[in-house]
């Protein structure tokens, strides 16, 4: 995990004030350490994504939270789907797996 | 990398800067790899679009490309995406740490959301099924229907009806379970039907045996006779032995509750009740004039019991 000071010098195109604003909007949720924010890898990647959406793709401030929310739902659904396929893969008998594959192939 | 950045962005060679920017944004928004986690080609598409945009949005490089001095690959800016050695947002979000940015409805990661938790009728956690509740009813059954068995319609308070098959020999308080006829669910609940058996003016029941009082005349009791006796499956003829009395109990084998499964049929018992009947002057005279009447007191048993 890295601090806000480290973050703004190591990641291109991130402005300290803007990062604090995005935290206040809860678009990014870093860990609250005793001496300030601590950013995990996923937080850094998300900040980079927010920056790209906001500037490279010119999404405005009002559309951005909606995009993030839909994106979070998309990834949650994909994680659920992954869990389901893993469960079927690891625990379902072979004939069930075959039946599912056949049904999805139709 | 595409050779023709104009073709990549779908614009004319004389497009304005504004048209270039607009075409780029339109395409980039639908192909950003983090917005398309299920499309492995999105990343390549996104890189191509970015490279085309980089080239065409720089007036000097656009002019060099137009003059044929550089080809479509000549980008100088770093390609989009995370720096080398770092993972993209989608790789994080799809990994085990992804639930850190779960949307509000997700709660904890064990909560599978509405679709998967409804799947196969199972909840997310094993064991908990959405079973239908059992429903309890009471069914009044006639004495003979309960003894002989019958099918009876139960009208449900919530509407509809059930045809209840009553096996022979049901007694009050016994419960019939009709699987799947209770509240809806997966699996549906059962209907539990408590049977309330009515009484009968002639027959009484004791276990698998049926009892009745059988009135007989003085002559039938003294002299013996063949009489007709009602049973639960119709009248039968029975012999009253000579010299029978009130309280004499006669058995009709197999005329009780019918056999069910490995339980044999019960018996019927007729307990005689000697009836004097209407006034009989001849009988009265015989008893009065009789000189050799035996000395017998029917109340001896009462006195000895006191």
Short mmCIF file of N, CA, C and O in Angstrom, two decimals, chain A residues 10-12 26-31 39-49 51-60 67-84 88 100, chain B residues 21 24-25 28-29 32-39 46 50 77 80-83 86-106 108-113 116 119-120:
data_model
loop_
_atom_site.label_atom_id
_atom_site.label_comp_id
_atom_site.label_asym_id
_atom_site.label_seq_id
_atom_site.Cartn_x
_atom_site.Cartn_y
_atom_site.Cartn_z
N UNK A 10 4.03 8.91 -8.27
CA UNK A 10 4.34 7.71 -9.06
C UNK A 10 3.32 7.45 -10.16
O UNK A 10 3.63 6.76 -11.13
N UNK A 11 2.10 7.93 -10.02
CA UNK A 11 1.09 7.67 -11.05
C UNK A 11 0.88 8.93 -11.87
O UNK A 11 0.59 9.99 -11.34
N UNK A 12 1.07 8.79 -13.19
CA UNK A 12 0.95 9.95 -14.09
C UNK A 12 -0.46 10.52 -14.07
O UNK A 12 -1.44 9.79 -14.05
N UNK A 26 -16.58 8.93 -2.75
CA UNK A 26 -16.58 7.47 -2.58
C UNK A 26 -16.47 6.72 -3.90
O UNK A 26 -16.94 5.59 -4.04
N UNK A 27 -15.85 7.36 -4.90
CA UNK A 27 -15.59 6.64 -6.14
C UNK A 27 -14.41 5.69 -5.94
O UNK A 27 -14.29 4.69 -6.62
N UNK A 28 -13.52 6.08 -5.03
CA UNK A 28 -12.41 5.21 -4.67
C UNK A 28 -12.37 5.15 -3.15
O UNK A 28 -12.68 6.12 -2.47
N UNK A 29 -12.09 3.95 -2.61
CA UNK A 29 -12.15 3.78 -1.15
C UNK A 29 -10.82 3.22 -0.64
O UNK A 29 -10.69 2.01 -0.41
N UNK A 30 -9.81 4.09 -0.45
CA UNK A 30 -8.53 3.62 0.10
C UNK A 30 -8.69 3.29 1.59
O UNK A 30 -9.69 3.62 2.21
N UNK A 31 -7.68 2.61 2.09
CA UNK A 31 -7.67 2.28 3.52
C UNK A 31 -7.33 3.54 4.32
O UNK A 31 -6.44 4.30 3.95
N UNK A 39 -3.21 3.42 -0.22
CA UNK A 39 -3.84 2.92 -1.45
C UNK A 39 -3.32 1.52 -1.78
O UNK A 39 -2.12 1.30 -1.92
N UNK A 40 -4.27 0.58 -1.90
CA UNK A 40 -3.93 -0.76 -2.37
C UNK A 40 -3.72 -0.73 -3.88
O UNK A 40 -4.10 0.24 -4.55
N UNK A 41 -3.21 -1.84 -4.42
CA UNK A 41 -3.03 -1.93 -5.88
C UNK A 41 -4.34 -1.70 -6.61
O UNK A 41 -4.39 -1.03 -7.63
N UNK A 42 -5.42 -2.27 -6.05
CA UNK A 42 -6.71 -2.14 -6.74
C UNK A 42 -7.19 -0.68 -6.70
O UNK A 42 -7.80 -0.19 -7.65
N UNK A 43 -6.87 0.03 -5.61
CA UNK A 43 -7.24 1.45 -5.53
C UNK A 43 -6.50 2.26 -6.59
O UNK A 43 -7.07 3.13 -7.25
N UNK A 44 -5.20 1.93 -6.75
CA UNK A 44 -4.39 2.65 -7.75
C UNK A 44 -4.93 2.38 -9.15
O UNK A 44 -5.10 3.30 -9.96
N UNK A 45 -5.25 1.10 -9.41
CA UNK A 45 -5.79 0.75 -10.73
C UNK A 45 -7.12 1.45 -10.97
O UNK A 45 -7.40 1.91 -12.07
N UNK A 46 -7.92 1.56 -9.92
CA UNK A 46 -9.22 2.22 -10.08
C UNK A 46 -9.05 3.71 -10.32
O UNK A 46 -9.76 4.30 -11.13
N UNK A 47 -8.09 4.32 -9.62
CA UNK A 47 -7.81 5.74 -9.84
C UNK A 47 -7.38 5.98 -11.29
O UNK A 47 -7.79 6.96 -11.93
N UNK A 48 -6.57 5.06 -11.78
CA UNK A 48 -6.11 5.20 -13.16
C UNK A 48 -7.31 5.08 -14.12
O UNK A 48 -7.43 5.83 -15.09
N UNK A 49 -8.21 4.17 -13.80
CA UNK A 49 -9.42 4.01 -14.63
C UNK A 49 -10.28 5.27 -14.56
O UNK A 49 -10.76 5.76 -15.60
N UNK A 51 -9.35 8.28 -13.94
CA UNK A 51 -8.67 9.33 -14.69
C UNK A 51 -8.89 9.16 -16.20
O UNK A 51 -9.17 10.11 -16.92
N UNK A 52 -8.79 7.92 -16.68
CA UNK A 52 -8.99 7.67 -18.12
C UNK A 52 -10.43 7.97 -18.54
O UNK A 52 -10.66 8.56 -19.59
N UNK A 53 -11.38 7.55 -17.68
CA UNK A 53 -12.78 7.82 -18.02
C UNK A 53 -13.06 9.31 -18.04
O UNK A 53 -13.74 9.82 -18.92
N UNK A 54 -12.48 9.98 -17.04
CA UNK A 54 -12.79 11.40 -16.88
C UNK A 54 -12.13 12.25 -17.98
O UNK A 54 -12.78 13.15 -18.52
N UNK A 55 -10.86 11.96 -18.32
CA UNK A 55 -10.12 12.83 -19.24
C UNK A 55 -9.94 12.22 -20.62
O UNK A 55 -10.30 12.84 -21.62
N UNK A 56 -9.41 11.00 -20.70
CA UNK A 56 -9.20 10.43 -22.04
C UNK A 56 -10.53 10.22 -22.76
O UNK A 56 -10.65 10.41 -23.96
N UNK A 57 -11.55 9.75 -21.99
CA UNK A 57 -12.84 9.48 -22.61
C UNK A 57 -13.86 10.59 -22.36
O UNK A 57 -15.03 10.46 -22.74
N UNK A 58 -13.44 11.67 -21.67
CA UNK A 58 -14.25 12.88 -21.51
C UNK A 58 -15.61 12.63 -20.88
O UNK A 58 -16.62 13.21 -21.27
N UNK A 59 -15.66 11.71 -19.91
CA UNK A 59 -16.91 11.53 -19.17
C UNK A 59 -17.06 12.67 -18.18
O UNK A 59 -16.10 13.02 -17.49
N UNK A 60 -18.27 13.24 -18.08
CA UNK A 60 -18.40 14.36 -17.14
C UNK A 60 -18.68 13.86 -15.72
O UNK A 60 -18.96 12.67 -15.49
N UNK A 67 -21.46 5.36 -14.31
CA UNK A 67 -20.62 4.38 -15.02
C UNK A 67 -19.91 3.48 -14.01
O UNK A 67 -19.87 2.26 -14.17
N UNK A 68 -19.37 4.08 -12.95
CA UNK A 68 -18.66 3.28 -11.95
C UNK A 68 -19.61 2.28 -11.27
O UNK A 68 -19.24 1.13 -11.03
N UNK A 69 -20.81 2.75 -10.98
CA UNK A 69 -21.77 1.88 -10.30
C UNK A 69 -22.15 0.69 -11.19
O UNK A 69 -22.21 -0.46 -10.73
N UNK A 70 -22.41 0.98 -12.46
CA UNK A 70 -22.74 -0.10 -13.38
C UNK A 70 -21.56 -1.06 -13.55
O UNK A 70 -21.72 -2.27 -13.62
N UNK A 71 -20.37 -0.46 -13.57
CA UNK A 71 -19.16 -1.26 -13.69
C UNK A 71 -18.99 -2.19 -12.48
O UNK A 71 -18.64 -3.36 -12.62
N UNK A 72 -19.26 -1.65 -11.28
CA UNK A 72 -19.15 -2.47 -10.07
C UNK A 72 -20.14 -3.64 -10.12
O UNK A 72 -19.83 -4.76 -9.71
N UNK A 73 -21.34 -3.35 -10.63
CA UNK A 73 -22.32 -4.43 -10.75
C UNK A 73 -21.87 -5.45 -11.78
O UNK A 73 -22.06 -6.66 -11.60
N UNK A 74 -21.29 -4.96 -12.87
CA UNK A 74 -20.81 -5.88 -13.91
C UNK A 74 -19.74 -6.82 -13.35
O UNK A 74 -19.79 -8.04 -13.56
N UNK A 75 -18.80 -6.24 -12.60
CA UNK A 75 -17.73 -7.09 -12.05
C UNK A 75 -18.26 -8.03 -10.96
O UNK A 75 -17.80 -9.16 -10.83
N UNK A 76 -19.23 -7.55 -10.17
CA UNK A 76 -19.82 -8.43 -9.16
C UNK A 76 -20.49 -9.63 -9.84
O UNK A 76 -20.34 -10.78 -9.41
N UNK A 77 -21.22 -9.35 -10.91
CA UNK A 77 -21.89 -10.43 -11.63
C UNK A 77 -20.87 -11.40 -12.23
O UNK A 77 -21.06 -12.62 -12.20
N UNK A 78 -19.77 -10.84 -12.73
CA UNK A 78 -18.74 -11.72 -13.30
C UNK A 78 -18.06 -12.56 -12.21
O UNK A 78 -17.72 -13.72 -12.45
N UNK A 79 -17.89 -11.98 -11.00
CA UNK A 79 -17.32 -12.79 -9.91
C UNK A 79 -18.29 -13.91 -9.51
O UNK A 79 -17.88 -15.03 -9.24
N UNK A 80 -19.59 -13.58 -9.45
CA UNK A 80 -20.59 -14.61 -9.13
C UNK A 80 -20.57 -15.73 -10.16
O UNK A 80 -20.61 -16.91 -9.81
N UNK A 81 -20.52 -15.32 -11.42
CA UNK A 81 -20.51 -16.30 -12.50
C UNK A 81 -19.27 -17.19 -12.40
O UNK A 81 -19.35 -18.41 -12.60
N UNK A 82 -18.14 -16.57 -12.04
CA UNK A 82 -16.92 -17.34 -11.89
C UNK A 82 -17.06 -18.35 -10.75
O UNK A 82 -16.66 -19.50 -10.88
N UNK A 83 -17.67 -17.90 -9.65
CA UNK A 83 -17.86 -18.83 -8.52
C UNK A 83 -18.76 -19.99 -8.93
O UNK A 83 -18.54 -21.14 -8.56
N UNK A 84 -19.79 -19.65 -9.69
CA UNK A 84 -20.72 -20.70 -10.12
C UNK A 84 -20.01 -21.70 -11.02
O UNK A 84 -20.13 -22.92 -10.82
N UNK A 88 -19.47 -25.68 -10.26
CA UNK A 88 -19.92 -26.75 -11.16
C UNK A 88 -18.71 -27.59 -11.59
O UNK A 88 -18.75 -28.82 -11.60
N UNK A 100 -24.90 -29.43 -18.68
CA UNK A 100 -24.89 -27.97 -18.68
C UNK A 100 -24.22 -27.45 -19.95
O UNK A 100 -24.74 -26.54 -20.62
N UNK B 21 -11.68 14.00 -32.73
CA UNK B 21 -11.88 13.81 -31.30
C UNK B 21 -13.22 13.12 -31.03
O UNK B 21 -13.31 12.19 -30.22
N UNK B 24 -13.09 9.48 -32.04
CA UNK B 24 -12.28 8.73 -31.08
C UNK B 24 -13.08 8.44 -29.81
O UNK B 24 -13.12 7.30 -29.32
N UNK B 25 -13.73 9.47 -29.23
CA UNK B 25 -14.46 9.28 -27.98
C UNK B 25 -15.56 8.24 -28.13
O UNK B 25 -15.77 7.40 -27.27
N UNK B 28 -13.81 4.86 -28.35
CA UNK B 28 -13.05 4.50 -27.15
C UNK B 28 -13.98 4.13 -26.00
O UNK B 28 -13.70 3.22 -25.21
N UNK B 29 -15.12 4.81 -25.90
CA UNK B 29 -16.04 4.55 -24.79
C UNK B 29 -16.62 3.15 -24.85
O UNK B 29 -16.99 2.59 -23.82
N UNK B 32 -13.02 0.50 -24.22
CA UNK B 32 -12.08 0.51 -23.09
C UNK B 32 -12.08 -0.87 -22.43
O UNK B 32 -13.14 -1.38 -22.07
N UNK B 33 -10.91 -1.49 -22.30
CA UNK B 33 -10.90 -2.89 -21.80
C UNK B 33 -11.50 -3.06 -20.41
O UNK B 33 -12.09 -4.11 -20.12
N UNK B 34 -11.40 -2.05 -19.54
CA UNK B 34 -11.98 -2.18 -18.21
C UNK B 34 -13.51 -2.10 -18.24
O UNK B 34 -14.18 -2.50 -17.29
N UNK B 35 -14.04 -1.56 -19.34
CA UNK B 35 -15.50 -1.51 -19.48
C UNK B 35 -16.02 -2.74 -20.23
O UNK B 35 -17.21 -2.91 -20.39
N UNK B 36 -15.09 -3.57 -20.71
CA UNK B 36 -15.48 -4.75 -21.49
C UNK B 36 -14.75 -6.00 -21.00
O UNK B 36 -14.03 -6.64 -21.76
N UNK B 37 -14.94 -6.34 -19.72
CA UNK B 37 -14.15 -7.46 -19.18
C UNK B 37 -14.45 -8.79 -19.87
O UNK B 37 -13.61 -9.69 -19.83
N UNK B 38 -15.61 -8.89 -20.53
CA UNK B 38 -15.93 -10.16 -21.16
C UNK B 38 -15.46 -10.25 -22.60
O UNK B 38 -15.67 -11.26 -23.26
N UNK B 39 -14.83 -9.19 -23.10
CA UNK B 39 -14.44 -9.15 -24.52
C UNK B 39 -12.92 -9.07 -24.63
O UNK B 39 -12.34 -8.00 -24.49
N UNK B 46 -8.93 -1.13 -28.46
CA UNK B 46 -8.74 0.13 -27.75
C UNK B 46 -7.35 0.71 -28.06
O UNK B 46 -7.20 1.92 -28.28
N UNK B 50 -6.62 4.26 -29.91
CA UNK B 50 -5.78 5.27 -29.26
C UNK B 50 -4.61 5.68 -30.14
O UNK B 50 -4.28 6.87 -30.22
N UNK B 77 3.77 8.25 -28.06
CA UNK B 77 3.27 8.18 -26.67
C UNK B 77 3.16 6.73 -26.23
O UNK B 77 2.99 5.82 -27.04
N UNK B 80 -1.92 2.91 -24.26
CA UNK B 80 -2.80 2.99 -23.08
C UNK B 80 -2.70 1.73 -22.25
O UNK B 80 -2.20 0.70 -22.70
N UNK B 81 -3.20 1.82 -21.01
CA UNK B 81 -3.16 0.66 -20.11
C UNK B 81 -2.20 0.91 -18.98
O UNK B 81 -1.51 1.93 -18.93
N UNK B 82 -2.14 -0.03 -18.05
CA UNK B 82 -1.28 0.16 -16.88
C UNK B 82 0.20 0.11 -17.27
O UNK B 82 0.54 -0.49 -18.28
N UNK B 83 1.06 0.74 -16.48
CA UNK B 83 2.49 0.65 -16.74
C UNK B 83 2.95 -0.80 -16.68
O UNK B 83 2.28 -1.63 -16.04
N UNK B 86 2.26 -3.71 -13.84
CA UNK B 86 1.07 -3.46 -13.02
C UNK B 86 -0.17 -4.01 -13.71
O UNK B 86 -0.26 -4.03 -14.94
N UNK B 87 -1.12 -4.42 -12.87
CA UNK B 87 -2.32 -5.05 -13.42
C UNK B 87 -3.38 -3.99 -13.70
O UNK B 87 -3.45 -2.97 -13.04
N UNK B 88 -4.20 -4.25 -14.69
CA UNK B 88 -5.29 -3.33 -15.04
C UNK B 88 -6.38 -3.41 -13.97
O UNK B 88 -6.40 -4.33 -13.15
N UNK B 89 -7.27 -2.46 -14.02
CA UNK B 89 -8.37 -2.48 -13.06
C UNK B 89 -9.20 -3.75 -13.20
O UNK B 89 -9.61 -4.35 -12.22
N UNK B 90 -9.45 -4.18 -14.45
CA UNK B 90 -10.32 -5.35 -14.60
C UNK B 90 -9.69 -6.60 -14.02
O UNK B 90 -10.38 -7.48 -13.52
N UNK B 91 -8.35 -6.68 -14.07
CA UNK B 91 -7.70 -7.86 -13.48
C UNK B 91 -7.87 -7.86 -11.96
O UNK B 91 -8.08 -8.90 -11.33
N UNK B 92 -7.79 -6.66 -11.37
CA UNK B 92 -8.05 -6.56 -9.93
C UNK B 92 -9.50 -6.89 -9.60
O UNK B 92 -9.80 -7.64 -8.69
N UNK B 93 -10.40 -6.27 -10.38
CA UNK B 93 -11.83 -6.37 -10.04
C UNK B 93 -12.34 -7.79 -10.19
O UNK B 93 -13.28 -8.20 -9.50
N UNK B 94 -11.71 -8.56 -11.09
CA UNK B 94 -12.18 -9.94 -11.28
C UNK B 94 -11.46 -10.91 -10.36
O UNK B 94 -11.84 -12.07 -10.28
N UNK B 95 -10.47 -10.44 -9.66
CA UNK B 95 -9.71 -11.30 -8.75
C UNK B 95 -10.37 -11.36 -7.39
O UNK B 95 -11.44 -10.78 -7.16
N UNK B 96 -9.70 -12.04 -6.46
CA UNK B 96 -10.29 -12.22 -5.13
C UNK B 96 -10.51 -10.91 -4.37
O UNK B 96 -11.39 -10.84 -3.53
N UNK B 97 -9.70 -9.87 -4.67
CA UNK B 97 -9.86 -8.60 -3.96
C UNK B 97 -10.94 -7.72 -4.56
O UNK B 97 -11.22 -6.63 -4.05
N UNK B 98 -11.57 -8.20 -5.63
CA UNK B 98 -12.51 -7.35 -6.38
C UNK B 98 -13.70 -6.89 -5.58
O UNK B 98 -14.26 -5.83 -5.85
N UNK B 99 -14.11 -7.69 -4.58
CA UNK B 99 -15.33 -7.32 -3.85
C UNK B 99 -15.15 -6.06 -3.01
O UNK B 99 -16.11 -5.55 -2.45
N UNK B 100 -13.88 -5.55 -2.93
CA UNK B 100 -13.68 -4.28 -2.23
C UNK B 100 -14.54 -3.18 -2.87
O UNK B 100 -15.01 -2.27 -2.19
N UNK B 101 -14.72 -3.26 -4.16
CA UNK B 101 -15.57 -2.29 -4.85
C UNK B 101 -16.88 -2.92 -5.30
O UNK B 101 -17.40 -2.63 -6.35
N UNK B 102 -17.40 -3.82 -4.45
CA UNK B 102 -18.70 -4.39 -4.77
C UNK B 102 -19.74 -3.29 -4.66
O UNK B 102 -19.63 -2.40 -3.84
N UNK B 103 -20.73 -3.37 -5.53
CA UNK B 103 -21.80 -2.37 -5.46
C UNK B 103 -22.65 -2.64 -4.24
O UNK B 103 -22.66 -3.74 -3.70
N UNK B 104 -23.37 -1.64 -3.81
CA UNK B 104 -24.06 -1.67 -2.53
C UNK B 104 -24.89 -2.91 -2.25
O UNK B 104 -24.91 -3.40 -1.14
N UNK B 105 -25.55 -3.44 -3.30
CA UNK B 105 -26.48 -4.54 -3.05
C UNK B 105 -25.78 -5.83 -2.68
O UNK B 105 -26.37 -6.75 -2.17
N UNK B 106 -24.48 -5.90 -2.93
CA UNK B 106 -23.81 -7.19 -2.84
C UNK B 106 -23.59 -7.65 -1.41
O UNK B 106 -23.57 -8.84 -1.15
N UNK B 108 -22.01 -9.07 1.46
CA UNK B 108 -20.77 -9.83 1.57
C UNK B 108 -20.66 -10.76 0.36
O UNK B 108 -21.60 -10.98 -0.37
N UNK B 109 -19.47 -11.28 0.20
CA UNK B 109 -19.20 -12.03 -1.02
C UNK B 109 -19.93 -13.37 -1.07
O UNK B 109 -20.07 -13.96 -2.12
N UNK B 110 -20.45 -13.82 0.08
CA UNK B 110 -21.21 -15.06 0.07
C UNK B 110 -22.61 -14.85 -0.50
O UNK B 110 -23.29 -15.79 -0.87
N UNK B 111 -23.04 -13.59 -0.51
CA UNK B 111 -24.35 -13.29 -1.07
C UNK B 111 -24.25 -13.36 -2.58
O UNK B 111 -23.55 -12.58 -3.20
N UNK B 112 -24.96 -14.28 -3.18
CA UNK B 112 -24.78 -14.51 -4.62
C UNK B 112 -25.65 -13.64 -5.49
O UNK B 112 -25.65 -13.78 -6.69
N UNK B 113 -26.40 -12.71 -4.89
CA UNK B 113 -27.27 -11.89 -5.72
C UNK B 113 -28.54 -12.66 -6.07
O UNK B 113 -28.66 -13.85 -5.82
N UNK B 116 -28.49 -15.96 -8.90
CA UNK B 116 -27.85 -17.22 -8.51
C UNK B 116 -28.48 -17.81 -7.26
O UNK B 116 -28.53 -19.02 -7.10
N UNK B 119 -31.27 -19.90 -8.14
CA UNK B 119 -30.95 -21.00 -9.03
C UNK B 119 -31.18 -22.35 -8.38
O UNK B 119 -30.84 -22.56 -7.23
N UNK B 120 -31.78 -23.26 -9.12
CA UNK B 120 -32.06 -24.62 -8.67
C UNK B 120 -32.88 -24.63 -7.39
O UNK B 120 -32.86 -25.58 -6.64
#
